[in-house]
Tab-separated table of C-alpha atoms and ligand atoms in Angstrom:
chain	number	residue	atom	x	y	z
A	1	MET	CA	2.217	-6.413	5.238
A	2	LYS	CA	2.125	-4.062	2.299
A	3	PRO	CA	2.424	-5.245	-1.247
A	4	ALA	CA	5.747	-4.108	-2.598
A	5	MET	CA	5.323	-4.853	-6.228
A	6	THR	CA	7.742	-5.585	-8.948
A	7	THR	CA	6.789	-6.371	-12.493
A	8	ASP	CA	5.735	-9.949	-12.882
A	9	ASP	CA	8.221	-11.557	-15.190
A	10	SER	CA	7.968	-14.970	-13.553
A	11	SER	CA	10.724	-13.970	-11.220
A	12	ILE	CA	10.390	-14.001	-7.477
A	13	ALA	CA	9.382	-10.704	-5.939
A	14	ILE	CA	9.550	-10.861	-2.194
A	15	ALA	CA	9.367	-7.809	-0.016
A	16	ALA	CA	9.167	-7.363	3.691
A	17	ASN	CA	7.786	-4.351	5.473
A	18	THR	CA	7.770	-3.057	8.960
A	19	ASP	CA	5.288	-5.709	10.109
A	20	ALA	CA	8.044	-8.185	9.355
A	21	LYS	CA	5.558	-10.167	7.305
A	22	VAL	CA	6.778	-11.347	3.980
A	23	MET	CA	4.800	-10.661	0.862
A	24	PRO	CA	4.299	-13.778	-1.224
A	25	ALA	CA	6.040	-13.840	-4.563
A	26	LEU	CA	3.753	-13.111	-7.488
A	27	ARG	CA	4.384	-15.106	-10.637
A	28	ARG	CA	2.747	-16.869	-13.551
A	29	PRO	CA	1.199	-20.276	-12.764
A	30	GLN	CA	2.869	-23.463	-13.931
A	31	LEU	CA	1.386	-26.917	-14.467
A	32	ASP	CA	2.761	-28.085	-11.124
A	33	ASP	CA	0.670	-25.394	-9.389
A	34	ALA	CA	-2.691	-26.728	-10.590
A	35	LYS	CA	-3.226	-29.101	-7.658
A	36	ALA	CA	-2.492	-26.383	-5.095
A	37	ILE	CA	-4.650	-23.863	-6.969
A	38	HIS	CA	-7.512	-26.359	-6.919
A	39	GLY	CA	-7.048	-26.778	-3.158
A	40	LEU	CA	-6.956	-23.014	-2.629
A	41	ILE	CA	-10.174	-22.493	-4.581
A	42	ARG	CA	-11.858	-25.197	-2.513
A	43	ALA	CA	-10.847	-23.273	0.600
A	44	CYS	CA	-12.257	-19.990	-0.725
A	45	PRO	CA	-16.048	-20.036	-0.852
A	46	PRO	CA	-18.164	-18.716	-2.497
A	47	LEU	CA	-15.929	-19.436	-5.510
A	48	ASP	CA	-17.097	-22.198	-7.822
A	49	VAL	CA	-14.702	-25.134	-7.585
A	50	ASN	CA	-13.811	-26.070	-11.135
A	51	SER	CA	-12.131	-29.335	-12.023
A	52	LEU	CA	-8.393	-29.608	-11.555
A	53	TYR	CA	-8.206	-29.948	-15.335
A	54	VAL	CA	-9.464	-26.352	-15.679
A	55	TYR	CA	-6.541	-25.105	-13.594
A	56	LEU	CA	-4.153	-27.156	-15.732
A	57	LEU	CA	-5.593	-25.496	-18.830
A	58	LEU	CA	-5.221	-22.048	-17.294
A	59	ALA	CA	-1.588	-22.723	-16.410
A	60	HIS	CA	-0.932	-24.190	-19.845
A	61	HIS	CA	-2.803	-21.751	-22.100
A	62	HIS	CA	-3.210	-18.571	-20.045
A	63	PRO	CA	-0.194	-18.109	-17.742
A	64	ASP	CA	0.295	-14.562	-19.030
A	65	THR	CA	-3.094	-13.506	-17.679
A	66	CYS	CA	-3.033	-15.496	-14.429
A	67	VAL	CA	-1.119	-14.996	-11.186
A	68	VAL	CA	-0.178	-17.169	-8.248
A	69	ALA	CA	1.094	-15.819	-4.939
A	70	GLN	CA	3.546	-18.160	-3.276
A	71	ALA	CA	4.704	-17.742	0.302
A	72	PRO	CA	8.380	-18.238	1.086
A	73	GLY	CA	7.506	-21.628	2.600
A	74	GLY	CA	6.153	-22.714	-0.774
A	75	GLU	CA	2.412	-22.685	-0.080
A	76	LEU	CA	0.106	-20.914	-2.518
A	77	GLN	CA	-1.757	-18.110	-0.774
A	78	GLY	CA	-3.343	-16.444	-3.752
A	79	PHE	CA	-4.516	-16.986	-7.286
A	80	VAL	CA	-6.077	-14.912	-10.053
A	81	SER	CA	-7.402	-16.392	-13.259
A	82	ALA	CA	-8.154	-14.114	-16.154
A	83	TYR	CA	-8.091	-14.075	-19.927
A	84	VAL	CA	-8.471	-11.724	-22.852
A	85	PRO	CA	-11.715	-12.642	-24.658
A	86	PRO	CA	-10.873	-13.257	-28.349
A	87	ALA	CA	-13.496	-10.787	-29.606
A	88	THR	CA	-12.416	-7.957	-27.284
A	89	PRO	CA	-8.612	-7.702	-27.188
A	90	ASP	CA	-8.728	-4.555	-25.041
A	91	VAL	CA	-10.599	-6.343	-22.227
A	92	LEU	CA	-9.146	-8.450	-19.445
A	93	PHE	CA	-11.839	-10.682	-18.016
A	94	VAL	CA	-11.032	-11.620	-14.436
A	95	TRP	CA	-12.538	-14.998	-13.662
A	96	GLN	CA	-11.540	-15.999	-10.117
A	97	VAL	CA	-9.612	-14.205	-7.405
A	98	ALA	CA	-8.721	-16.214	-4.314
A	99	VAL	CA	-6.710	-15.280	-1.260
A	100	HIS	CA	-6.311	-17.824	1.517
A	101	GLU	CA	-8.105	-16.770	4.680
A	102	SER	CA	-4.789	-16.505	6.520
A	103	ALA	CA	-3.548	-13.865	4.068
A	104	ARG	CA	-6.672	-11.726	3.651
A	105	GLY	CA	-6.976	-8.040	4.328
A	106	LEU	CA	-3.309	-7.422	3.665
A	107	GLY	CA	-3.569	-6.155	0.111
A	108	LEU	CA	-2.713	-9.390	-1.661
A	109	GLY	CA	-5.862	-9.605	-3.815
A	110	GLY	CA	-5.404	-6.065	-5.096
A	111	ALA	CA	-1.670	-6.559	-5.568
A	112	MET	CA	-2.192	-9.659	-7.704
A	113	LEU	CA	-4.670	-7.813	-9.910
A	114	ARG	CA	-2.436	-4.779	-10.326
A	115	SER	CA	0.568	-6.983	-11.115
A	116	LEU	CA	-1.197	-8.099	-14.275
A	117	PHE	CA	-1.152	-4.561	-15.636
A	118	GLU	CA	2.588	-4.361	-15.214
A	119	ARG	CA	3.022	-7.160	-17.721
A	120	PRO	CA	4.077	-5.816	-21.120
A	121	SER	CA	1.862	-8.392	-22.814
A	122	LEU	CA	-1.197	-6.725	-21.251
A	123	SER	CA	-0.335	-3.139	-22.089
A	124	GLY	CA	-3.204	-3.080	-24.606
A	125	VAL	CA	-5.850	-3.703	-21.953
A	126	ARG	CA	-8.213	-0.750	-21.465
A	127	PHE	CA	-11.066	-2.413	-19.592
A	128	ILE	CA	-11.325	-4.954	-16.802
A	129	GLU	CA	-14.428	-7.053	-16.588
A	130	THR	CA	-15.538	-9.481	-13.941
A	131	THR	CA	-18.751	-10.886	-12.571
A	132	VAL	CA	-19.834	-10.671	-8.993
A	133	GLY	CA	-22.633	-12.100	-6.921
A	134	PRO	CA	-25.024	-9.649	-5.254
A	135	ASP	CA	-23.724	-10.269	-1.733
A	136	ASN	CA	-19.991	-10.659	-2.333
A	137	ALA	CA	-18.844	-7.613	-0.367
A	138	ALA	CA	-15.181	-8.636	-0.474
A	139	SER	CA	-15.149	-8.903	-4.236
A	140	ARG	CA	-17.030	-5.644	-4.669
A	141	GLY	CA	-14.703	-3.929	-2.215
A	142	MET	CA	-11.639	-5.229	-4.027
A	143	PHE	CA	-12.798	-4.089	-7.476
A	144	SER	CA	-13.950	-0.701	-6.123
A	145	SER	CA	-10.533	-0.263	-4.596
A	146	LEU	CA	-8.881	-1.252	-7.885
A	147	ALA	CA	-10.994	1.279	-9.798
A	148	ARG	CA	-10.000	4.001	-7.331
A	149	ARG	CA	-6.318	3.152	-7.630
A	150	LEU	CA	-6.512	3.053	-11.411
A	151	LYS	CA	-8.480	6.325	-11.313
A	152	THR	CA	-11.281	4.944	-13.382
A	153	GLN	CA	-14.948	4.149	-13.026
A	154	ILE	CA	-17.057	1.013	-12.660
A	155	ASN	CA	-20.223	0.252	-14.568
A	156	GLU	CA	-22.485	-2.559	-13.405
A	157	SER	CA	-25.002	-4.444	-15.505
A	158	ALA	CA	-26.862	-7.749	-15.641
A	159	LEU	CA	-25.053	-10.699	-17.230
A	160	PHE	CA	-25.566	-14.241	-15.937
A	161	GLU	CA	-28.979	-14.618	-14.346
A	162	THR	CA	-30.109	-17.395	-12.042
A	163	HIS	CA	-31.972	-19.218	-14.818
A	164	HIS	CA	-28.745	-19.418	-16.853
A	165	PHE	CA	-27.364	-21.763	-14.190
A	166	GLY	CA	-30.160	-24.280	-14.788
A	167	GLU	CA	-30.823	-26.631	-11.904
A	168	GLN	CA	-27.750	-25.421	-10.037
A	169	ALA	CA	-28.667	-23.167	-7.148
A	170	HIS	CA	-26.490	-20.215	-8.106
A	171	GLU	CA	-26.991	-16.532	-7.497
A	172	GLU	CA	-26.945	-14.173	-10.442
A	173	GLU	CA	-23.537	-12.890	-11.495
A	174	ARG	CA	-23.554	-9.225	-12.481
A	175	LEU	CA	-20.987	-7.736	-14.813
A	176	LEU	CA	-18.597	-5.134	-13.429
A	177	ARG	CA	-16.711	-3.215	-16.097
A	178	LEU	CA	-13.826	-0.986	-15.015
A	179	GLY	CA	-12.286	1.501	-17.386
A	180	PRO	CA	-11.109	2.973	-19.555
A	181	LEU	CA	-7.619	2.537	-18.149
A	182	ALA	CA	-5.035	5.179	-18.891
A	183	LEU	CA	-2.556	4.413	-21.621
A	184	PRO	CA	0.841	3.450	-20.196
A	185	GLY	CA	2.892	6.582	-19.684
B	201	COA	C1	-12.021	-11.175	-2.299
B	201	COA	C2	-10.616	-11.551	-1.811
B	201	COA	C3	-9.829	-12.106	-2.975
B	201	COA	C4	-9.951	-10.254	-1.293
B	201	COA	O1	-8.599	-10.566	-1.011
B	201	COA	P1	-7.720	-9.648	-0.011
B	201	COA	O2	-6.306	-9.941	-0.268
B	201	COA	O3	-8.238	-9.797	1.366
B	201	COA	O4	-8.093	-8.199	-0.553
B	201	COA	P2	-7.188	-6.891	-0.347
B	201	COA	O5	-6.570	-6.921	1.015
B	201	COA	O6	-6.280	-6.741	-1.510
B	201	COA	O7	-8.272	-5.751	-0.351
B	201	COA	C5	-8.527	-4.987	-1.515
B	201	COA	C6	-9.662	-4.042	-1.201
B	201	COA	O8	-10.845	-4.813	-0.990
B	201	COA	C7	-11.431	-4.450	0.247
B	201	COA	N1	-11.965	-5.646	0.881
B	201	COA	C8	-11.295	-6.813	1.113
B	201	COA	N2	-12.104	-7.661	1.778
B	201	COA	C9	-13.263	-6.996	1.986
B	201	COA	C10	-14.492	-7.343	2.609
B	201	COA	N3	-14.667	-8.564	3.180
B	201	COA	N4	-15.504	-6.442	2.603
B	201	COA	C11	-15.353	-5.231	2.020
B	201	COA	N5	-14.199	-4.831	1.408
B	201	COA	C12	-13.182	-5.716	1.400
B	201	COA	C13	-10.299	-3.917	1.085
B	201	COA	O9	-10.779	-3.029	2.067
B	201	COA	C14	-9.436	-3.245	0.066
B	201	COA	O10	-9.892	-1.930	-0.173
B	201	COA	P3	-8.881	-0.678	0.083
B	201	COA	O11	-7.748	-0.871	-0.888
B	201	COA	O12	-9.740	0.493	-0.213
B	201	COA	O13	-8.432	-0.801	1.496
B	201	COA	C15	-10.680	-12.573	-0.633
B	201	COA	O14	-11.536	-12.060	0.370
B	201	COA	C16	-11.203	-13.922	-1.060
B	201	COA	O15	-10.442	-14.780	-1.533
B	201	COA	N6	-12.516	-14.150	-0.887
B	201	COA	C17	-13.143	-15.452	-1.242
B	201	COA	C18	-13.215	-15.642	-2.747
B	201	COA	C19	-13.904	-14.499	-3.456
B	201	COA	O16	-15.003	-14.061	-3.103
B	201	COA	N7	-13.261	-13.982	-4.521
B	201	COA	C20	-13.741	-12.845	-5.280
B	201	COA	C21	-14.640	-13.236	-6.366
B	201	COA	S1	-13.783	-13.601	-7.876
């Protein structure tokens, strides 16, 4: 299955390739997706499982910076949450990326991320930021791949340290910053 992308304008973008697997449709999340997003996150350790209310807020306030991937049968196979921090309008902060185990390794995570940059509302983004735990090879691999495809570099620095998580046993989360991204042609 290869991601055959179209711009994400909330429309359905389904493509099949020679594997005869069907790429899920990438679109903005809606309120009715929150329950399924919550279930997907629960199925995707090591992601922190936020309350269902958080996913309602993301669908309500940030649909333009979030993506769901919906299989033709209706099930949600992927989700990206992201937002533009108010103080840095040229940054897209990617919060969570989840791909159901059954759909991993097929390019869906990368395709969801890249679909965000095809949205006209995000044409002003020049940097992508995210945080990553020290041992999350999949996340690191996905963002390295994204940087390669966008022909840009990654800088890594400390951000959230273990003591910031208080009593919660949580590994540090280091900041990855990709960019600058090329201006749209
Ligand atoms: C991380 C995750 C979203 C990747 O989804 P995916 O659809 O399998 O990723 P893709 O197929 O798009 O792969 C994108 C790149 O990441 C690399 N990658 C994917 N999984 C990897 C792994 N386990 N180890 C190393 N690299 C990996 C791929 O090789 C690919 O690189 P390439 O383009 O150079 O071939 C998925 O593994 C997941 O949901 N993990 C659990 C939750 C999580 O850790 N999320 C990330 C933190 S926000």
